[in-house]
Tab-separated table of C-alpha atoms in Angstrom:
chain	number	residue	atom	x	y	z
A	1	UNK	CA	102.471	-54.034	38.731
A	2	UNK	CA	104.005	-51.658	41.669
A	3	UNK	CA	102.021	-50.636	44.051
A	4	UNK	CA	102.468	-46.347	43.916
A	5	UNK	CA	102.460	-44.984	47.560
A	6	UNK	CA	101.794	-41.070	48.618
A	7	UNK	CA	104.947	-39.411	49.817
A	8	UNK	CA	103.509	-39.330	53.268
A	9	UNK	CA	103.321	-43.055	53.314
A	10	UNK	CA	106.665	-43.532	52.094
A	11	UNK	CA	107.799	-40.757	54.904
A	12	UNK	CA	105.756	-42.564	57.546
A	13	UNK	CA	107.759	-45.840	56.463
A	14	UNK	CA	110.847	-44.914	56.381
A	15	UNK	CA	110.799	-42.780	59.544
A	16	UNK	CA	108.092	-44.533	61.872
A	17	UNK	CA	106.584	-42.634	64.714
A	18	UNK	CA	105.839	-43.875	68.136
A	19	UNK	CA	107.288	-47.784	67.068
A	20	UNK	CA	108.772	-50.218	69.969
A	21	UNK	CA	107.118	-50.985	73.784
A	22	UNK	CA	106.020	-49.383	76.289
A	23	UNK	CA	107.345	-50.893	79.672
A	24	UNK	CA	104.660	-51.870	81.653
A	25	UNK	CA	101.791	-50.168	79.887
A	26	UNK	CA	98.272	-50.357	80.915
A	27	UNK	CA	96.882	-51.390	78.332
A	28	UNK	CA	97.920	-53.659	75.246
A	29	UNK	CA	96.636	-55.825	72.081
A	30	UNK	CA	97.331	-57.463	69.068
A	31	UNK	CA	95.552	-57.907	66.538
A	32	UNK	CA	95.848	-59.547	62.873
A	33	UNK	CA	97.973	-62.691	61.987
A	34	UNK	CA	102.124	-63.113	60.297
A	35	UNK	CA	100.445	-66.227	58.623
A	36	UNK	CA	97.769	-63.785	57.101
A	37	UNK	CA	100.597	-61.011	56.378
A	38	UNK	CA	99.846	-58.299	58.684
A	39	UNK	CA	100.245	-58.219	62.657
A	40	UNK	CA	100.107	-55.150	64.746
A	41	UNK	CA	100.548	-54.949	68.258
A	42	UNK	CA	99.437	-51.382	70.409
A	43	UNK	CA	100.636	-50.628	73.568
A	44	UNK	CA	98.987	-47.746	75.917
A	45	UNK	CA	100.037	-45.374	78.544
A	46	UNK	CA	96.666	-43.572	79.818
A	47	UNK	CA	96.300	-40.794	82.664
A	48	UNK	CA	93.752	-42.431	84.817
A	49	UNK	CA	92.215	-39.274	86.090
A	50	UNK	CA	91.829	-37.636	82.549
A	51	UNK	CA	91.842	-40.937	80.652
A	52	UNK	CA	94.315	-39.085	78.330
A	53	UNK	CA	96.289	-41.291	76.017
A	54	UNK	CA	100.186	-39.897	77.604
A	55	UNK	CA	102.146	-42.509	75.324
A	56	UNK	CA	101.195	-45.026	72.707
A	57	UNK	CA	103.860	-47.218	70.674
A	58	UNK	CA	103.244	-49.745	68.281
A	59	UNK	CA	104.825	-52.978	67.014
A	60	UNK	CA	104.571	-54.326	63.164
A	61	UNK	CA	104.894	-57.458	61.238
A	62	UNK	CA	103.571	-56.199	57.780
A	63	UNK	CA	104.598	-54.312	54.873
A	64	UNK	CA	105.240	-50.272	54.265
A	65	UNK	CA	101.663	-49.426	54.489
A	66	UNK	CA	101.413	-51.109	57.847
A	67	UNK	CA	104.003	-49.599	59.239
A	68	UNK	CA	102.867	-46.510	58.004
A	69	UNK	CA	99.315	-46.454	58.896
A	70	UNK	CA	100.297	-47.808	62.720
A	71	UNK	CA	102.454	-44.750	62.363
A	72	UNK	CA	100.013	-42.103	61.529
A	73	UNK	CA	96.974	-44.150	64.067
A	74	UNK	CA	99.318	-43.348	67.073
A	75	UNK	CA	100.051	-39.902	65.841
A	76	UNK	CA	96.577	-39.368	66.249
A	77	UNK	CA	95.329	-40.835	69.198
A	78	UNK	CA	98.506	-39.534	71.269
A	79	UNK	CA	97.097	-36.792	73.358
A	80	UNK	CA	93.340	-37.566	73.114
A	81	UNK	CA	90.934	-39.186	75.287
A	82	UNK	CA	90.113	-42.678	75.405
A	83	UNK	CA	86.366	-41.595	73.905
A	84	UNK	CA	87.926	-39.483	70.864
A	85	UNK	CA	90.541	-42.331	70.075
A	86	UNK	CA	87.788	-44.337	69.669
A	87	UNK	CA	86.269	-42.221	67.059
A	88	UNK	CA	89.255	-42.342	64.539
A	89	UNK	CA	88.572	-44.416	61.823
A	90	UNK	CA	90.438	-46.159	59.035
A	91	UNK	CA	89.225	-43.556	56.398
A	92	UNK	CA	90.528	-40.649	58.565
A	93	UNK	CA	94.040	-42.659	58.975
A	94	UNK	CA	94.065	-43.267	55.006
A	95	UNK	CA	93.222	-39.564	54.338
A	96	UNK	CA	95.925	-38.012	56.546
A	97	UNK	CA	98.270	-40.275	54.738
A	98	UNK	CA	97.608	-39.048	51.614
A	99	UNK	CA	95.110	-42.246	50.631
A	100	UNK	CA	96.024	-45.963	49.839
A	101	UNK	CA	96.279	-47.960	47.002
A	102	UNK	CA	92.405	-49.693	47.426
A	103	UNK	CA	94.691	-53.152	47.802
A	104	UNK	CA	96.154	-51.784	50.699
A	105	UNK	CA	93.334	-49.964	52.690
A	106	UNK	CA	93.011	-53.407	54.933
A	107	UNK	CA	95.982	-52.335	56.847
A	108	UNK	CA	94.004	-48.701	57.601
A	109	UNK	CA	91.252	-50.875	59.225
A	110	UNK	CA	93.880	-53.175	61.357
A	111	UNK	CA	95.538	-49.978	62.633
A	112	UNK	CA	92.270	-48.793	64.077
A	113	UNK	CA	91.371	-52.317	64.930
A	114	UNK	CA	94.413	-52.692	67.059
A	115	UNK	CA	94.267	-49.203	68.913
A	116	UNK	CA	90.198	-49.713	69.595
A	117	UNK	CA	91.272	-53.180	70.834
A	118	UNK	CA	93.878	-51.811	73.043
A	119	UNK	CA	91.212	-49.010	74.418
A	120	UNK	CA	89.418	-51.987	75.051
A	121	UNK	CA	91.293	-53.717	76.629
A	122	UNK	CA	92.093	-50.687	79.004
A	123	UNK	CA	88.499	-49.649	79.884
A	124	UNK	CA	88.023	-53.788	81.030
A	125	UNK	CA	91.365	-53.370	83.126
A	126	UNK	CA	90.942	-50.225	84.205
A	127	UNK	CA	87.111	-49.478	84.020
A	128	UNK	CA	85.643	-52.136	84.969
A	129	UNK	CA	83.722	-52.665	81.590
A	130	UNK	CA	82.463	-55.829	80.403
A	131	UNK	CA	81.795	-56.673	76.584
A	132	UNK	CA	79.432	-58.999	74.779
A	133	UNK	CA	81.788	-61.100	72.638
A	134	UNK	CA	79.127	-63.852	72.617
A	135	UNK	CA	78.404	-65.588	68.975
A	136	UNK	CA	75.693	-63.163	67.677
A	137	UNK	CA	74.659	-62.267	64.242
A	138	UNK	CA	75.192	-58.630	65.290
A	139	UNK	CA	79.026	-59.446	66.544
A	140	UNK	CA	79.660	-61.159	62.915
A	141	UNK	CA	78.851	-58.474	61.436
A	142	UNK	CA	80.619	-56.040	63.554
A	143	UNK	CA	83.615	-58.242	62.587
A	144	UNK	CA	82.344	-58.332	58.984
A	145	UNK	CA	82.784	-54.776	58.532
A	146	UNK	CA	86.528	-54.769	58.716
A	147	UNK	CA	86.821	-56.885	55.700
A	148	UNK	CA	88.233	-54.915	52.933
A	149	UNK	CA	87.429	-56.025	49.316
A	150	UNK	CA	90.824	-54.831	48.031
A	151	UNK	CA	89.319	-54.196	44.511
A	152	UNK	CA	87.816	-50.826	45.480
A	153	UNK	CA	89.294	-50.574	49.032
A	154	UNK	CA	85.871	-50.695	50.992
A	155	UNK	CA	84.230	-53.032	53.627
A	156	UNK	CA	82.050	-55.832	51.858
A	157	UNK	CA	79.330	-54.991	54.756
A	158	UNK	CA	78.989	-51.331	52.818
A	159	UNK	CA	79.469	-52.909	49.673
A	160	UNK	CA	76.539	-55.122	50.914
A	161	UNK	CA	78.735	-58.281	49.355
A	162	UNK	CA	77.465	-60.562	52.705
A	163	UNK	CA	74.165	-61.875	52.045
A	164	UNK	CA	73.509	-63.918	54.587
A	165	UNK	CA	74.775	-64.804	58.249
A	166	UNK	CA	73.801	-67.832	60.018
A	167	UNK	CA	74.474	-69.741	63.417
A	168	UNK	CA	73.538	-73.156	62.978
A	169	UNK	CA	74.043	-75.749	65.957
A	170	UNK	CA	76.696	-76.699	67.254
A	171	UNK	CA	77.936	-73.245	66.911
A	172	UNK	CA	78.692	-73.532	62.888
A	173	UNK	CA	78.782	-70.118	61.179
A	174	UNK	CA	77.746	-69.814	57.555
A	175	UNK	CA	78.689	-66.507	55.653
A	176	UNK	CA	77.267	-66.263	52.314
A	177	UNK	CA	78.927	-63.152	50.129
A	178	UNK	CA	78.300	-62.159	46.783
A	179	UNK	CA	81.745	-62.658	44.721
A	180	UNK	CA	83.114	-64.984	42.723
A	181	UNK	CA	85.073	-67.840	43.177
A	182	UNK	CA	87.042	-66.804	40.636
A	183	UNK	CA	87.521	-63.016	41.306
A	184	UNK	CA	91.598	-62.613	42.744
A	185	UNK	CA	89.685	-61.098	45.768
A	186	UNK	CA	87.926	-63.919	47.515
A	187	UNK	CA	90.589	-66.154	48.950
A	188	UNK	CA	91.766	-63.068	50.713
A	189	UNK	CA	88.348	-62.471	51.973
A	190	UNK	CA	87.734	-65.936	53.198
A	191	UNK	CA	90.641	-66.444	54.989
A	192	UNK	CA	90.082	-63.086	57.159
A	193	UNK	CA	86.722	-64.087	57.663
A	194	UNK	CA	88.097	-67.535	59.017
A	195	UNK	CA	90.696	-65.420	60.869
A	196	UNK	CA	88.399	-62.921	62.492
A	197	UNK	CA	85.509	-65.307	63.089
A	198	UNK	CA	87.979	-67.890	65.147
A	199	UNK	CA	88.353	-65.222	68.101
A	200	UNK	CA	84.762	-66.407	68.733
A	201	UNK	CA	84.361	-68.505	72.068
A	202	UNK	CA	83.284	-72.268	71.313
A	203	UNK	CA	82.752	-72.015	67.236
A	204	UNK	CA	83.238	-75.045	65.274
A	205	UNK	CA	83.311	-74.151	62.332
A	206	UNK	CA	82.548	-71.367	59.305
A	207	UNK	CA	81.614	-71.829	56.232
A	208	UNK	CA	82.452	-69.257	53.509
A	209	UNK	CA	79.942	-69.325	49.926
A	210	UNK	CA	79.578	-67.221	46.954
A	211	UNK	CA	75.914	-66.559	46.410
A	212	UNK	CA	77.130	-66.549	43.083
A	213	UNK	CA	77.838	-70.314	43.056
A	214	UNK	CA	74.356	-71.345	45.545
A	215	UNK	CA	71.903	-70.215	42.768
């Protein structure tokens, strides 16, 4: 079945803001995967006395609604502080697009994910910040929660699909979820768990269940 887009969407597609480099910006990232579908890169040109966001472009590998929500992200965080770019999230970016189809509302969260990243990546350049990005339960799940279940277009952290999160040794990660083997959804959710878990220093390896299939 086509997917049905809003008219914004299909206007943010076809007529991109803010896409290509910035030369020499001060901040950049990438974030998702062209194995996975979906790669978005942010690049950043910030006032260091105001820490105003003076320029922001963005690169896509991905379909319209990637495009389109990397679009609309850097329509809103041009011209805003580091601290309120921060703030926008992937509901606010599928809103002012007119919503998603729920099978597309991952590409809402890897929008945000890729500007935060990029802020990120400016406040440890710039800032002098540091980050915990050890292997913690509470990282997972910080990672967790940008895991779409495309069914009804919301994170499986609020869905409260993940049922259990463990660090065994030797750094192995096991992620139990309530959903099917069966249901369309859950070969799409593993692999982005693999895919978001692997940015993890030193892990081994993650294991993926159904709580479904344990009991």
């Amino acid at each position: 079945m086509a997917i049905k887009y809003s008219e914004k969407v299909i206007e943010h597609f076809k007529h991109p803001k803010n896409i290509g480099q910035i030369e020499n910006p001060d901040a950049q990232a990438t974030e998702g995967s062209p194995s996975c579908g979906d790669q978005l890169s942010i690049y950043l040109k910030v006032n260091p006395e105001t820490n105003v966001i003076n320029d922001i472009k963005f690169e896509s590998y991905g379909c319209a609604s990637n495009i389109a929500t990397a679009s609309i992200i850097t329509e809103l965080a041009k011209g805003k502080t580091i601290e309120e770019a921060k703030n926008i999230s992937w509901k606010k970016a599928a809103d002012d697009l007119g919503g998603l189809p729920p099978v597309k509302m991952h590409c809402s969260v890897l929008s945000v994910d890729a500007l935060r990243s990029a802020i990120k990546n400016y406040e440890e350049k710039h800032l002098g910040k540091h980050f915990d990005n050890s292997l913690s339960k509470k990282n997972i799940e910080k990672e967790l929660n940008k895991i779409i279940y495309g069914k009804v277009g919301v994170d499986i952290i609020t869905l409260k699909m993940v049922k259990y999160i463990g660090i065994r040794e030797a750094n192995k990660v096991i992620i139990e979820i309530e959903i099917a083997k069966d249901d369309p959804f859950f070969n799409e959710i593993n692999d982005e768990i693999q895919e978001r878990l692997e940015k993890f220093p030193n892990i081994e390896k993650i294991v993926v269940a159904s709580v479904l299939e344990v009991f």
